[in-house]
Structure formats: C-alpha cells, structure tokens
CSV table of C-alpha atoms in Angstrom, one decimal:
chain,number,residue,atom,x,y,z
A,1,MET,CA,-3.5,-0.7,-19.4
A,2,LYS,CA,-5.7,-3.5,-18.0
A,3,LYS,CA,-8.9,-3.1,-16.1
A,4,THR,CA,-10.6,-5.5,-13.8
A,5,ALA,CA,-14.2,-6.5,-14.2
A,6,LEU,CA,-15.1,-4.0,-11.5
A,7,TYR,CA,-13.5,-1.0,-13.1
A,8,GLN,CA,-16.8,0.7,-13.9
A,9,GLU,CA,-18.0,0.1,-10.3
A,10,HIS,CA,-14.9,1.9,-9.0
A,11,VAL,CA,-15.6,4.8,-11.3
A,12,LYS,CA,-19.2,5.0,-10.2
A,13,LEU,CA,-18.1,5.0,-6.6
A,14,GLY,CA,-15.8,8.0,-7.3
A,15,ALA,CA,-12.5,6.2,-6.8
A,16,LYS,CA,-9.2,7.8,-7.6
A,17,ILE,CA,-7.7,5.5,-10.1
A,18,VAL,CA,-4.0,4.8,-10.5
A,19,GLU,CA,-1.7,2.5,-12.5
A,20,PHE,CA,-0.5,-0.5,-10.5
A,21,GLY,CA,1.4,-3.4,-12.0
A,22,GLY,CA,0.0,-2.7,-15.5
A,23,TRP,CA,-3.6,-2.4,-14.1
A,24,LEU,CA,-5.8,0.6,-13.6
A,25,MET,CA,-6.8,0.2,-9.9
A,26,PRO,CA,-8.6,2.3,-7.3
A,27,VAL,CA,-6.1,3.8,-4.8
A,28,PHE,CA,-8.9,5.2,-2.6
A,29,TYR,CA,-12.7,6.0,-2.7
A,30,THR,CA,-12.9,8.5,0.1
A,31,ASN,CA,-9.4,8.7,1.6
A,32,VAL,CA,-6.7,6.2,2.7
A,33,ILE,CA,-7.0,6.8,6.5
A,34,ASP,CA,-10.8,6.4,6.6
A,35,GLU,CA,-10.6,3.2,4.6
A,36,HIS,CA,-7.7,1.9,6.7
A,37,ILE,CA,-9.6,2.5,10.0
A,38,THR,CA,-12.8,1.1,8.5
A,39,THR,CA,-10.9,-2.2,7.8
A,40,ARG,CA,-9.4,-2.3,11.3
A,41,THR,CA,-12.7,-1.6,13.0
A,42,LYS,CA,-15.5,-2.8,10.7
A,43,ALA,CA,-15.0,-4.3,7.3
A,44,GLY,CA,-13.3,-3.4,4.0
A,45,LEU,CA,-14.0,-4.9,0.6
A,46,PHE,CA,-11.1,-5.0,-1.9
A,47,ASP,CA,-11.0,-5.7,-5.6
A,48,ILE,CA,-8.1,-8.0,-6.0
A,49,CYS,CA,-9.0,-9.3,-9.4
A,50,HIS,CA,-5.7,-8.2,-10.8
A,51,MET,CA,-3.8,-10.9,-8.9
A,52,GLY,CA,-3.0,-14.1,-10.7
A,53,GLU,CA,-4.1,-17.7,-10.0
A,54,ILE,CA,-2.2,-20.6,-11.4
A,55,MET,CA,-3.4,-24.2,-11.2
A,56,ILE,CA,-1.0,-27.1,-11.1
A,57,GLU,CA,-2.7,-30.4,-11.7
A,58,GLY,CA,-1.5,-33.9,-12.4
A,59,ASP,CA,0.2,-37.0,-10.9
A,60,ASP,CA,3.4,-35.0,-10.2
A,61,ALA,CA,1.7,-31.9,-8.8
A,62,PHE,CA,2.9,-32.5,-5.2
A,63,ARG,CA,6.5,-33.3,-6.4
A,64,LEU,CA,6.6,-30.0,-8.4
A,65,VAL,CA,5.3,-27.7,-5.7
A,66,GLN,CA,7.6,-29.3,-3.2
A,67,LYS,CA,10.5,-28.5,-5.6
A,68,LEU,CA,9.3,-24.9,-6.4
A,69,PHE,CA,8.5,-23.5,-3.0
A,70,THR,CA,10.4,-22.7,0.3
A,71,ALA,CA,7.6,-24.2,2.5
A,72,ASP,CA,7.3,-27.9,3.2
A,73,ILE,CA,4.2,-28.7,1.2
A,74,SER,CA,4.1,-32.2,2.7
A,75,LYS,CA,2.6,-30.6,5.8
A,76,LEU,CA,-0.2,-29.1,3.7
A,77,THR,CA,-3.4,-31.1,3.6
A,78,LYS,CA,-6.6,-30.7,1.6
A,79,GLY,CA,-8.2,-27.4,2.3
A,80,GLY,CA,-4.9,-25.9,3.7
A,81,ILE,CA,-3.0,-22.9,2.6
A,82,VAL,CA,0.6,-21.8,3.1
A,83,TYR,CA,2.3,-18.5,2.4
A,84,CYS,CA,5.8,-19.0,1.0
A,85,VAL,CA,8.3,-17.9,-1.6
A,86,MET,CA,9.3,-19.2,-5.0
A,87,CYS,CA,13.0,-18.8,-5.3
A,88,ASN,CA,15.6,-18.8,-8.1
A,89,GLU,CA,18.8,-20.9,-7.7
A,90,ASN,CA,20.5,-18.0,-5.8
A,91,GLY,CA,17.7,-17.9,-3.3
A,92,GLY,CA,16.3,-14.6,-4.7
A,93,ALA,CA,12.5,-14.4,-4.8
A,94,VAL,CA,10.8,-15.0,-8.1
A,95,ASP,CA,7.6,-14.2,-6.3
A,96,ASP,CA,5.9,-14.6,-2.9
A,97,LEU,CA,2.6,-16.4,-3.0
A,98,THR,CA,0.0,-18.5,-1.2
A,99,VAL,CA,-0.4,-22.2,-2.1
A,100,TYR,CA,-3.9,-23.8,-1.9
A,101,CYS,CA,-4.0,-27.6,-1.5
A,102,PHE,CA,-7.0,-29.3,-3.1
A,103,ASP,CA,-5.3,-32.7,-2.9
A,104,LYS,CA,-1.9,-34.1,-3.8
A,105,ASN,CA,-2.7,-33.8,-7.5
A,106,LYS,CA,-4.1,-30.2,-7.5
A,107,TYR,CA,-2.7,-27.0,-6.1
A,108,MET,CA,-3.6,-23.4,-6.8
A,109,LEU,CA,-1.0,-20.6,-6.6
A,110,VAL,CA,-2.1,-17.1,-5.9
A,111,VAL,CA,0.6,-14.7,-7.2
A,112,ASN,CA,1.3,-11.0,-7.6
A,113,ALA,CA,-0.3,-9.1,-10.4
A,114,GLY,CA,2.9,-7.8,-11.9
A,115,THR,CA,4.7,-11.1,-11.9
A,116,VAL,CA,2.2,-13.6,-13.3
A,117,ASP,CA,3.9,-13.9,-16.7
A,118,LYS,CA,7.3,-14.3,-15.1
A,119,ASP,CA,5.9,-16.8,-12.6
A,120,LEU,CA,4.2,-18.9,-15.3
A,121,GLU,CA,7.4,-19.0,-17.3
A,122,TRP,CA,9.4,-20.1,-14.2
A,123,VAL,CA,6.9,-22.7,-13.2
A,124,LYS,CA,6.8,-24.1,-16.7
A,125,LYS,CA,10.6,-24.1,-16.9
A,126,CYS,CA,10.9,-26.0,-13.6
A,127,SER,CA,8.1,-28.5,-14.6
A,128,SER,CA,9.9,-30.1,-17.5
A,129,GLY,CA,9.9,-33.8,-16.9
A,130,PHE,CA,7.0,-33.6,-14.5
A,131,ASP,CA,3.6,-35.0,-15.3
A,132,VAL,CA,1.6,-31.8,-14.6
A,133,ALA,CA,-0.7,-29.3,-16.4
A,134,VAL,CA,0.0,-25.7,-15.5
A,135,THR,CA,-2.9,-23.4,-16.2
A,136,ASP,CA,-3.2,-19.6,-16.0
A,137,LYS,CA,-6.6,-18.9,-14.4
A,138,ARG,CA,-6.3,-15.1,-14.0
A,139,LYS,CA,-8.8,-14.3,-16.8
A,140,GLU,CA,-11.4,-16.7,-15.4
A,141,LEU,CA,-11.3,-16.0,-11.7
A,142,ALA,CA,-12.4,-12.9,-9.8
A,143,LYS,CA,-10.8,-12.3,-6.4
A,144,LEU,CA,-12.4,-10.2,-3.7
A,145,ASP,CA,-10.9,-9.7,-0.2
A,146,LEU,CA,-13.3,-9.0,2.6
A,147,GLN,CA,-11.3,-8.0,5.7
A,148,GLY,CA,-12.1,-6.8,9.2
A,149,PRO,CA,-13.7,-7.8,12.4
A,150,ASN,CA,-17.2,-7.8,10.8
A,151,ALA,CA,-16.1,-9.8,7.7
A,152,GLU,CA,-17.5,-13.2,9.0
A,153,ALA,CA,-20.9,-11.7,9.9
A,154,ILE,CA,-21.2,-10.1,6.5
A,155,LEU,CA,-20.1,-13.1,4.4
A,156,GLN,CA,-22.2,-15.5,6.4
A,157,LYS,CA,-25.3,-13.8,5.1
A,158,MET,CA,-24.3,-14.8,1.6
A,159,THR,CA,-23.2,-18.4,2.0
A,160,LYS,CA,-24.5,-21.7,3.5
A,161,ALA,CA,-20.9,-22.6,4.4
A,162,ASN,CA,-20.2,-22.6,8.2
A,163,LEU,CA,-17.7,-19.8,8.3
A,164,ASN,CA,-17.2,-20.0,12.0
A,165,SER,CA,-15.6,-23.4,11.6
A,166,LEU,CA,-13.2,-22.2,8.9
A,167,LYS,CA,-9.8,-21.9,10.4
A,168,ARG,CA,-7.1,-19.3,9.5
A,169,PHE,CA,-5.1,-20.5,6.4
A,170,GLY,CA,-7.9,-22.9,5.5
A,171,PHE,CA,-10.3,-22.8,2.5
A,172,ILE,CA,-13.5,-24.4,1.4
A,173,GLU,CA,-15.4,-24.7,-1.8
A,174,ASN,CA,-19.0,-23.6,-1.5
A,175,GLU,CA,-21.4,-21.0,-2.9
A,176,VAL,CA,-21.5,-17.2,-2.3
A,177,ASN,CA,-24.7,-15.6,-3.4
A,178,GLY,CA,-25.5,-18.8,-5.2
A,179,VAL,CA,-22.2,-18.7,-7.2
A,180,LYS,CA,-19.6,-21.5,-6.9
A,181,ALA,CA,-16.7,-20.0,-5.0
A,182,ILE,CA,-13.5,-20.8,-3.1
A,183,ILE,CA,-13.5,-19.1,0.3
A,184,SER,CA,-10.3,-18.9,2.3
A,185,ARG,CA,-9.7,-17.4,5.7
A,186,THR,CA,-6.7,-15.4,4.7
A,187,GLY,CA,-5.7,-11.8,3.9
A,188,TYR,CA,-3.2,-9.1,3.7
A,189,THR,CA,-4.4,-6.8,6.5
A,190,ALA,CA,-3.7,-8.5,9.8
A,191,GLU,CA,-7.4,-8.6,10.5
A,192,ASP,CA,-9.8,-11.5,10.4
A,193,GLY,CA,-11.2,-11.9,6.9
A,194,PHE,CA,-11.6,-13.8,3.7
A,195,GLU,CA,-10.3,-14.0,0.2
A,196,ILE,CA,-13.0,-15.2,-2.2
A,197,TYR,CA,-12.5,-16.6,-5.7
A,198,PHE,CA,-15.3,-17.1,-8.3
A,199,GLY,CA,-16.1,-16.8,-12.0
A,200,VAL,CA,-15.2,-13.3,-13.2
A,201,ASN,CA,-18.6,-12.9,-14.9
A,202,LYS,CA,-20.2,-12.7,-11.4
A,203,ALA,CA,-17.8,-10.0,-10.1
A,204,VAL,CA,-20.1,-7.0,-10.4
A,205,GLU,CA,-23.0,-8.9,-8.9
A,206,ILE,CA,-21.1,-10.2,-5.8
A,207,TRP,CA,-19.2,-7.0,-5.3
A,208,ASN,CA,-22.4,-5.0,-5.1
A,209,ARG,CA,-24.2,-7.6,-3.1
A,210,LEU,CA,-21.5,-7.6,-0.4
A,211,LEU,CA,-21.6,-3.8,-0.2
A,212,THR,CA,-25.4,-3.9,0.2
A,213,VAL,CA,-25.5,-6.8,2.7
A,214,GLY,CA,-22.6,-5.4,4.7
A,215,LYS,CA,-24.0,-1.9,4.9
A,216,GLU,CA,-25.3,-2.2,8.4
A,217,SER,CA,-22.0,-3.7,9.5
A,218,GLY,CA,-20.2,-0.7,8.2
A,219,ILE,CA,-18.6,-2.2,5.1
A,220,LYS,CA,-16.8,0.1,2.7
A,221,PRO,CA,-14.9,-0.4,-0.5
A,222,VAL,CA,-11.2,0.0,0.2
A,223,GLY,CA,-8.5,0.9,-2.4
A,224,LEU,CA,-4.9,-0.1,-2.8
A,225,GLY,CA,-3.7,2.8,-0.7
A,226,ALA,CA,-5.1,1.4,2.5
A,227,ARG,CA,-4.2,-2.1,1.4
A,228,ASP,CA,-0.6,-0.9,1.4
A,229,THR,CA,-0.8,0.9,4.8
A,230,LEU,CA,-2.6,-2.1,6.4
A,231,ARG,CA,0.0,-4.6,5.2
A,232,LEU,CA,2.8,-2.3,6.2
A,233,GLU,CA,1.6,-2.0,9.8
A,234,ALA,CA,1.6,-5.8,9.8
A,235,CYS,CA,5.1,-5.9,8.2
A,236,TYR,CA,3.9,-8.2,5.4
A,237,SER,CA,6.3,-8.1,2.5
A,238,LEU,CA,5.4,-6.4,-0.8
A,239,TYR,CA,7.0,-7.9,-3.9
A,240,GLY,CA,9.2,-5.3,-5.6
A,241,HIS,CA,9.9,-3.7,-2.3
A,242,GLU,CA,10.9,-6.2,0.5
A,243,LEU,CA,11.3,-9.0,-2.0
A,244,ASP,CA,12.6,-9.3,-5.5
A,245,ASP,CA,14.8,-11.5,-7.7
A,246,SER,CA,17.9,-10.4,-5.8
A,247,ILE,CA,16.4,-10.4,-2.2
A,248,THR,CA,16.1,-13.7,-0.5
A,249,PRO,CA,13.4,-14.5,2.1
A,250,ILE,CA,16.1,-14.7,4.7
A,251,GLU,CA,17.2,-11.1,3.9
A,252,ALA,CA,13.5,-10.1,3.8
A,253,GLY,CA,13.2,-11.1,7.5
A,254,ILE,CA,10.7,-13.9,6.7
A,255,SER,CA,13.0,-16.9,7.2
A,256,PHE,CA,10.0,-18.7,8.8
A,257,VAL,CA,8.8,-19.4,5.2
A,258,VAL,CA,12.0,-21.4,4.5
A,259,ASP,CA,11.7,-25.0,5.7
A,260,ASN,CA,14.6,-27.4,5.9
A,261,LYS,CA,13.3,-30.0,3.5
A,262,ASP,CA,14.6,-32.1,0.7
A,263,ASN,CA,15.7,-30.4,-2.5
A,264,PHE,CA,13.9,-27.3,-3.6
A,265,VAL,CA,15.1,-24.5,-5.9
A,266,GLY,CA,17.4,-22.1,-4.0
A,267,LYS,CA,17.8,-24.5,-1.0
A,268,GLU,CA,21.6,-24.5,-1.1
A,269,ALA,CA,21.9,-20.7,-1.1
A,270,LEU,CA,19.1,-20.2,1.5
A,271,ILE,CA,20.3,-22.8,4.0
A,272,LYS,CA,23.9,-21.4,3.7
A,273,GLN,CA,22.5,-17.9,4.4
A,274,LYS,CA,20.4,-19.2,7.2
A,275,MET,CA,23.4,-20.8,8.9
A,276,GLU,CA,25.9,-18.0,8.3
A,277,GLY,CA,23.4,-15.2,8.8
A,278,ALA,CA,22.5,-12.7,6.1
A,279,LYS,CA,24.7,-9.6,5.5
A,280,ARG,CA,21.7,-7.4,5.2
A,281,LEU,CA,18.2,-7.6,6.6
A,282,ILE,CA,14.8,-5.9,6.1
A,283,MET,CA,14.0,-4.3,9.5
A,284,ALA,CA,11.1,-2.4,10.8
A,285,PHE,CA,11.7,1.2,12.1
A,286,GLU,CA,9.6,4.0,13.4
A,287,MET,CA,10.4,7.7,13.2
A,288,THR,CA,11.3,9.5,16.4
A,289,ASP,CA,11.3,12.8,14.6
A,290,LYS,CA,8.1,13.9,12.9
A,291,ALA,CA,8.4,12.8,9.3
A,292,VAL,CA,7.2,10.3,6.8
A,293,PRO,CA,9.6,7.8,5.4
A,294,ARG,CA,9.2,6.7,1.8
A,295,ASN,CA,10.4,3.9,-0.5
A,296,GLY,CA,13.9,4.7,-1.7
A,297,TYR,CA,15.0,7.1,1.0
A,298,GLU,CA,18.5,6.5,2.4
A,299,ILE,CA,19.2,5.2,5.9
A,300,PHE,CA,22.2,6.6,7.8
A,301,LYS,CA,24.1,5.8,11.0
A,302,GLY,CA,26.4,8.6,11.9
A,303,ASN,CA,27.5,10.0,8.5
A,304,ARG,CA,27.5,6.6,6.8
A,305,LYS,CA,24.8,5.2,4.6
A,306,VAL,CA,23.8,1.8,6.0
A,307,GLY,CA,20.7,1.0,4.0
A,308,TYR,CA,17.5,2.2,2.3
A,309,VAL,CA,13.8,2.4,2.9
A,310,THR,CA,11.8,-0.3,1.1
A,311,SER,CA,8.4,0.9,2.2
A,312,GLY,CA,7.2,3.7,4.4
A,313,THR,CA,4.1,5.7,5.4
A,314,MET,CA,2.4,7.6,8.1
A,315,SER,CA,0.7,4.9,10.1
A,316,PRO,CA,-3.0,5.6,10.3
A,317,THR,CA,-3.2,3.4,13.5
A,318,PHE,CA,-0.2,4.7,15.4
A,319,LYS,CA,-0.1,8.2,13.8
A,320,LYS,CA,3.6,8.2,13.2
A,321,GLY,CA,6.0,7.5,10.5
A,322,ILE,CA,6.8,3.8,10.1
A,323,GLY,CA,8.7,1.8,7.6
A,324,LEU,CA,10.6,-1.2,6.5
A,325,GLY,CA,14.2,-0.9,5.3
A,326,MET,CA,17.1,-2.9,4.1
A,327,VAL,CA,20.0,-2.4,6.5
A,328,GLU,CA,23.5,-3.8,7.0
A,329,LYS,CA,23.4,-6.7,9.5
A,330,ASP,CA,25.6,-4.7,12.0
A,331,ASN,CA,23.0,-2.0,12.1
A,332,SER,CA,19.9,-4.1,12.2
A,333,LYS,CA,19.5,-4.6,16.0
A,334,THR,CA,16.2,-3.6,17.7
A,335,GLY,CA,16.8,-0.3,19.5
A,336,ASN,CA,19.5,0.9,17.1
A,337,GLU,CA,19.1,4.6,16.4
A,338,ILE,CA,19.3,5.5,12.8
A,339,GLU,CA,18.5,8.4,10.6
A,340,ILE,CA,16.4,8.7,7.4
A,341,LYS,CA,17.4,11.2,4.8
A,342,ILE,CA,14.4,13.1,3.6
A,343,ARG,CA,14.9,16.0,1.1
A,344,ASP,CA,18.6,16.4,2.2
A,345,LYS,CA,17.8,16.5,5.9
A,346,LEU,CA,18.4,13.7,8.4
A,347,TYR,CA,15.5,12.7,10.6
A,348,LYS,CA,15.8,10.4,13.6
A,349,ALA,CA,14.3,6.9,13.7
A,350,VAL,CA,14.8,3.7,15.7
A,351,ILE,CA,14.7,0.0,14.7
A,352,VAL,CA,11.8,-1.8,16.4
A,353,LYS,CA,10.6,-5.3,16.6
A,354,ARG,CA,8.3,-6.6,13.8
A,355,PRO,CA,5.4,-6.2,13.4
A,356,PHE,CA,3.9,-2.8,14.3
A,357,TYR,CA,0.5,-4.4,14.3
A,358,GLU,CA,-0.1,-8.0,15.5
A,359,TYR,CA,-2.7,-10.2,13.7
A,360,LYS,CA,-6.0,-9.5,15.4
A,361,GLY,CA,-8.1,-12.2,13.9
A,362,GLY,CA,-7.2,-15.0,16.4
A,363,ASN,CA,-6.8,-18.5,15.1
A,364,LYS,CA,-10.4,-19.2,14.3
B,1,MET,CA,-16.1,25.0,-0.6
B,2,GLU,CA,-16.2,28.4,-2.4
B,3,ASN,CA,-12.9,30.0,-3.4
B,4,PRO,CA,-12.9,33.4,-1.6
B,5,LYS,CA,-13.2,36.5,-3.9
B,6,ASN,CA,-10.6,38.6,-2.1
B,7,LEU,CA,-7.7,36.2,-2.9
B,8,LYS,CA,-5.4,35.7,-5.8
B,9,TYR,CA,-4.5,32.2,-7.1
B,10,SER,CA,-1.7,30.4,-8.8
B,11,LYS,CA,-2.0,27.7,-11.4
B,12,GLU,CA,-0.1,25.4,-8.9
B,13,HIS,CA,-3.2,25.8,-6.6
B,14,GLU,CA,-1.8,28.2,-4.0
B,15,TRP,CA,-3.8,31.2,-2.8
B,16,ILE,CA,-2.5,34.5,-1.7
B,17,LYS,CA,-4.1,37.2,0.4
B,18,VAL,CA,-2.4,40.6,0.2
B,19,GLU,CA,-2.3,42.6,3.4
B,20,GLY,CA,-0.2,45.7,2.7
B,21,ASP,CA,3.3,44.4,1.7
B,22,ILE,CA,2.6,41.0,3.4
B,23,ALA,CA,1.2,38.0,1.5
B,24,VAL,CA,-0.5,35.3,3.4
B,25,VAL,CA,-0.2,32.0,1.5
B,26,GLY,CA,-2.0,28.7,1.5
B,27,ILE,CA,-3.2,25.9,-0.7
B,28,THR,CA,-6.6,25.9,-2.4
B,29,ASP,CA,-9.6,23.8,-1.6
B,30,PHE,CA,-9.0,22.0,-4.9
B,31,ALA,CA,-5.5,21.2,-3.8
B,32,GLN,CA,-6.4,19.8,-0.5
B,33,LYS,CA,-9.1,17.7,-2.1
B,34,GLN,CA,-6.6,16.3,-4.6
B,35,LEU,CA,-4.2,15.5,-1.8
B,36,THR,CA,-6.9,14.1,0.5
B,37,ASP,CA,-5.6,13.1,4.0
B,38,ILE,CA,-2.7,15.5,4.7
B,39,VAL,CA,-0.5,14.0,7.4
B,40,PHE,CA,2.7,16.0,7.3
B,41,VAL,CA,3.8,19.6,6.5
B,42,GLU,CA,7.3,20.8,6.1
B,43,LEU,CA,7.5,24.5,6.6
B,44,PRO,CA,10.4,26.8,5.5
B,45,GLU,CA,12.3,28.6,8.2
B,46,GLU,CA,11.5,32.2,9.1
B,47,GLY,CA,13.8,34.5,7.3
B,48,LYS,CA,14.2,32.3,4.3
B,49,HIS,CA,14.0,33.9,0.9
B,50,VAL,CA,11.5,32.3,-1.5
B,51,THR,CA,11.1,32.8,-5.2
B,52,GLN,CA,7.9,33.0,-7.2
B,53,GLY,CA,7.1,29.6,-8.8
B,54,LYS,CA,9.8,27.7,-6.8
B,55,ALA,CA,9.1,25.1,-4.1
B,56,MET,CA,8.9,26.6,-0.6
B,57,ALA,CA,7.2,24.0,1.5
B,58,VAL,CA,6.1,20.3,1.3
B,59,VAL,CA,2.7,18.7,2.1
B,60,GLU,CA,2.4,15.0,2.3
B,61,SER,CA,-0.7,12.8,2.3
B,62,VAL,CA,-0.5,9.1,3.3
B,63,LYS,CA,0.4,8.2,-0.3
B,64,SER,CA,1.9,11.3,-1.8
B,65,VAL,CA,4.6,14.0,-1.4
B,66,SER,CA,3.8,17.4,-3.0
B,67,ASP,CA,5.7,20.7,-3.2
B,68,VAL,CA,4.0,24.0,-2.3
B,69,PHE,CA,5.3,26.7,-4.7
B,70,ALA,CA,5.8,30.3,-3.6
B,71,PRO,CA,3.2,32.5,-5.4
B,72,VAL,CA,5.4,35.6,-4.9
B,73,SER,CA,9.0,36.2,-4.1
B,74,GLY,CA,10.2,37.6,-0.8
B,75,GLU,CA,11.2,36.8,2.8
B,76,VAL,CA,9.3,34.4,5.0
B,77,VAL,CA,8.2,36.5,8.0
B,78,ASP,CA,5.9,34.1,9.7
B,79,ILE,CA,5.0,30.4,9.5
B,80,ASN,CA,1.9,28.6,10.7
B,81,SER,CA,3.5,26.2,13.3
B,82,GLU,CA,0.1,24.9,14.2
B,83,LEU,CA,0.2,22.8,11.0
B,84,VAL,CA,3.2,20.8,12.3
B,85,ASP,CA,1.1,19.0,14.9
B,86,ALA,CA,-2.2,19.3,13.2
B,87,PRO,CA,-1.6,19.0,9.4
B,88,GLU,CA,-5.3,18.0,8.9
B,89,ILE,CA,-6.2,21.7,9.4
B,90,LEU,CA,-5.1,22.1,5.7
B,91,ASN,CA,-8.0,19.7,4.8
B,92,LYS,CA,-10.5,21.3,7.1
B,93,GLU,CA,-9.8,25.0,6.6
B,94,PRO,CA,-7.6,25.6,3.6
B,95,TYR,CA,-8.5,29.3,3.4
B,96,GLY,CA,-8.7,30.1,7.1
B,97,LYS,CA,-6.6,28.4,9.9
B,98,GLY,CA,-4.8,26.5,7.2
B,99,TRP,CA,-2.6,29.4,6.0
B,100,ILE,CA,1.0,28.2,5.5
B,101,VAL,CA,3.4,31.2,5.5
B,102,LYS,CA,3.5,34.9,5.4
B,103,VAL,CA,5.9,36.4,2.9
B,104,LYS,CA,7.1,40.0,2.7
B,105,ILE,CA,6.4,40.9,-0.9
B,106,GLU,CA,9.5,41.9,-2.7
B,107,ASN,CA,8.0,43.0,-6.0
B,108,LYS,CA,4.3,43.8,-6.2
B,109,SER,CA,4.3,43.5,-10.0
B,110,GLU,CA,4.7,39.8,-9.6
B,111,LEU,CA,1.0,39.8,-8.4
B,112,ASN,CA,0.1,40.4,-12.0
B,113,ASN,CA,1.2,36.8,-12.8
B,114,LEU,CA,-1.6,35.5,-10.5
B,115,LEU,CA,-5.2,34.7,-11.3
B,116,SER,CA,-8.4,36.2,-9.9
B,117,THR,CA,-11.0,34.0,-8.4
B,118,GLU,CA,-12.9,33.9,-11.7
B,119,GLY,CA,-9.7,33.3,-13.6
B,120,TYR,CA,-8.7,30.4,-11.3
B,121,GLU,CA,-12.1,28.7,-11.5
B,122,LYS,CA,-12.0,29.1,-15.3
B,123,PHE,CA,-8.5,27.5,-15.2
B,124,LEU,CA,-9.9,24.5,-13.2
B,125,ARG,CA,-12.7,24.0,-15.6
B,126,GLU,CA,-10.4,24.2,-18.7
B,127,THR,CA,-7.9,21.8,-17.3
B,128,LYS,CA,-10.8,19.4,-16.6
B,129,HIS,CA,-9.7,18.6,-13.1
C-alpha cells in the first residue's frame, strides 16, 4: 500500500486512514460533516498527492492532446486548463482529467490515482509516431487542494502572485512559501479555491504552513470523505462510479466535455451517441423518503429495475439523501418518481436537475 | 465518556440495561465514536422478534452502514422513534436518550454471554481499538 509524503502528518492529526486506489489516505480527521461544512464556509486543505501528473512535451504535443481528449484543445491557451475525458475507441472513458496548457509544446495532465498506470499506457500507445516525450511526474510532484471562500486570503499570505487576477480554470507558475509551484484556480468542491503543485520534498513544510497561516481564517484539514460529499453535491463525476471504460461522457451526463472537432479517439461513437441520444444516462436524484442511497443500490420504477445508484450519501448541506444513478433513458426525466432498493425495502426518490449545489466561487 | 457500571455489554459494542424482564438496548460510546456522524437509523418494527447476535437495526454515518446486533433474544416492545428525526442523539447521548429499542427478554440465561463494564473495557484494550 502506498503512502503520500504527508502520511505521518495525517497520523499526527488523528485521521482515520483508509485504503483508496492503492493508497492509505485520510478519510476524515474529525468527522465528514464538520469538514464538509468547513470547506463550504471557510477553507479546507486536502492532501491530493496520490493523484497523477503526466507531462506531454515536444513538437507534436498539441497534435497528440487534440487526438487524445474530448475537449477542443485548440481553444486552450498558455495558462489555461480544461476538464475533459480521455476515451477509448468505443467512447468509454479511459479516465477523466484536467489538461494544463504551458504552450503548444507542453501540456500537463492531472489524472486519477487509481488509473495512472493505465493512462500512461494508453497515452504512450496513442503517441506512436508523434514527436513527444511522455513523463510520469507523480513521484516528483506534491498536490494540495485549498478550497473554500477563504482560500484566496490564506494562500495570498504565502505567495507574491496576484491571486485576485487568477481566473477560474487558469494557472500560474510562481512561488508558494518560497517554493516553486504551479497554482491553479480549480477544484473538486464547487467552492472557490486552488490546486497547488510543487516538489514533493516540500510537502510537509507547505502543508503545515498553510494550516498555521490559515488558522485565523478557519482552515481545517479535510479528508477524502468530505471530498466525496462535496463533489457529489456538485454532481462532479468520480471515475469508477459515474465514468469507466464502458461508460461514455455522454452517458455520464457531461456531454459538454465533448467538442465536435476533428479526429479524436472515440469521436465516431460519441458523436453518434450525441445525435441519437444515449440509451442510459447518469441522473441526479434526491430521496423523498428518509434514507441514504449508496453506490450499487438498485433503482426501480413500479416493479421493474430501471437502473442503479453510482454514488450516494446523506448531503451535509441539504440534510437529505442524494445520489447519482445510471437509469434508462425513458426514466431519466426530471421529476420522474423512482424508488431505491435499500436492504430489501423500496424508498421513494425523485429525479432532479443537476447539480444539487451550484459552483459558488464566481468566475474570478 | 465513561461506560456506565450498571450495564452489560456485547463484543459488537451494544449495551443493555436490564429492567425486570425488559432490556433497554443501545450502542456504546466506543461504537458511536467509530461511526462518527450518525445520519440515519433504521429501527425494527414493534413486535418483531430479534435473536441474540443477529442484526436488528441499522445505523449509518455519512460514509458507512453498520448493523446493530441484538444482545438478547426476544420481542421488540418499544422503539426510540426520536432517533428517526434526530439520529445525532446517538453521538451525543449513547447511554441516555440514545437508547434504540426495548426487548422483552426471552431467556435470562443469555445475559451470561454478555460482558460486565470491566470485561468490556478489557476487551477494548485487548483488541487495541
């Protein structure tokens, strides 16, 4: 089992540690609800060192990323970031990721922890004949996410970069606490905030400095438990749940990531599905009965199974059961009353518009 | 929080308070700490027969689903409906307002399978929780 550079800090903070994607990670320090609310109202600091970073550099870098990803990378300029999906030929998701543009010859991919090896293999396979170098940076780079309405005020105390002028989905290279870093205004919580990348040997130092500097702004370390409830309220996909090798981004309800551009892997299947409409879709639902939906529970309409829950929780913000589920197209309309099978009993739920929680950061 | 002296305990972290032939049942302070933020409780129906060591209720935190096991066999004669709307009572007062069910004890000899306060605390130490 792998540990991030911050493992001992988590232990010192009394975190409950669980296995996630082959890593021993903190699921919470105090409890999930407290950490969730802290991120929504103040600031949360997340150890995301387990995620992978892959650099693509060379004369053909642009041509390769344009072929690999669903988003039109020609729209991406230096210092810009796009969230998109890397598909296989059938349109299934190899992974979902963010792409950072340094220039047309250099891109950084930020990918899921559990899929880095698969991603690298796929990228290398697709890059045959391209003049590029593909490098795995996961062991060199630490990644911390600082999220919440107080994130900017806290990080500004540790950098000379003008954070106020950094727009959402933009990044800059500067110093944090005197350490060379990439700072992006992105996140997985639907709050304003930053993802920060720097040399892994500085992870403990910067982690502790952020917690100290942010104390008066109410910062707390936040585990993967609240990371999951925060992203679920925002209806952000989680790979392995709403996306996998057999689920397309269209089915996942994120067709906005698929641009109609020249050839890219999976284009034929995706455009066809976009035109004809997917036969199944990931939809958001909330419980009308008191109950907590969970991953894998079956979804019923009448006495017939029409889908399954991909993610579910008790929402700390709305204090009711919420979830995402894969349902047949015919049963995916907003307002459709469905039932979730929980321990052999059926509980009422209704399909609602995505997301439960709108991005609160504004378009800084 | 101290584990009250007048209760008996199971290795599955339930407590039981014997009042005549009625057993009041709840989960221990250790259990609620392990679960952390309890957000949902599924209670058995009154009149249901429960069996010692078998699941009789469910408690859920944001991240987990856990069974509550019956520490004695018998008929459920009362349930704490307050927990349905305020499951967090289980975190705040596991030994008081957080009782879960009352069971009419079928066979008092089953009580011998349970631990004393000292026995339960020794069990917690030994299992290095």
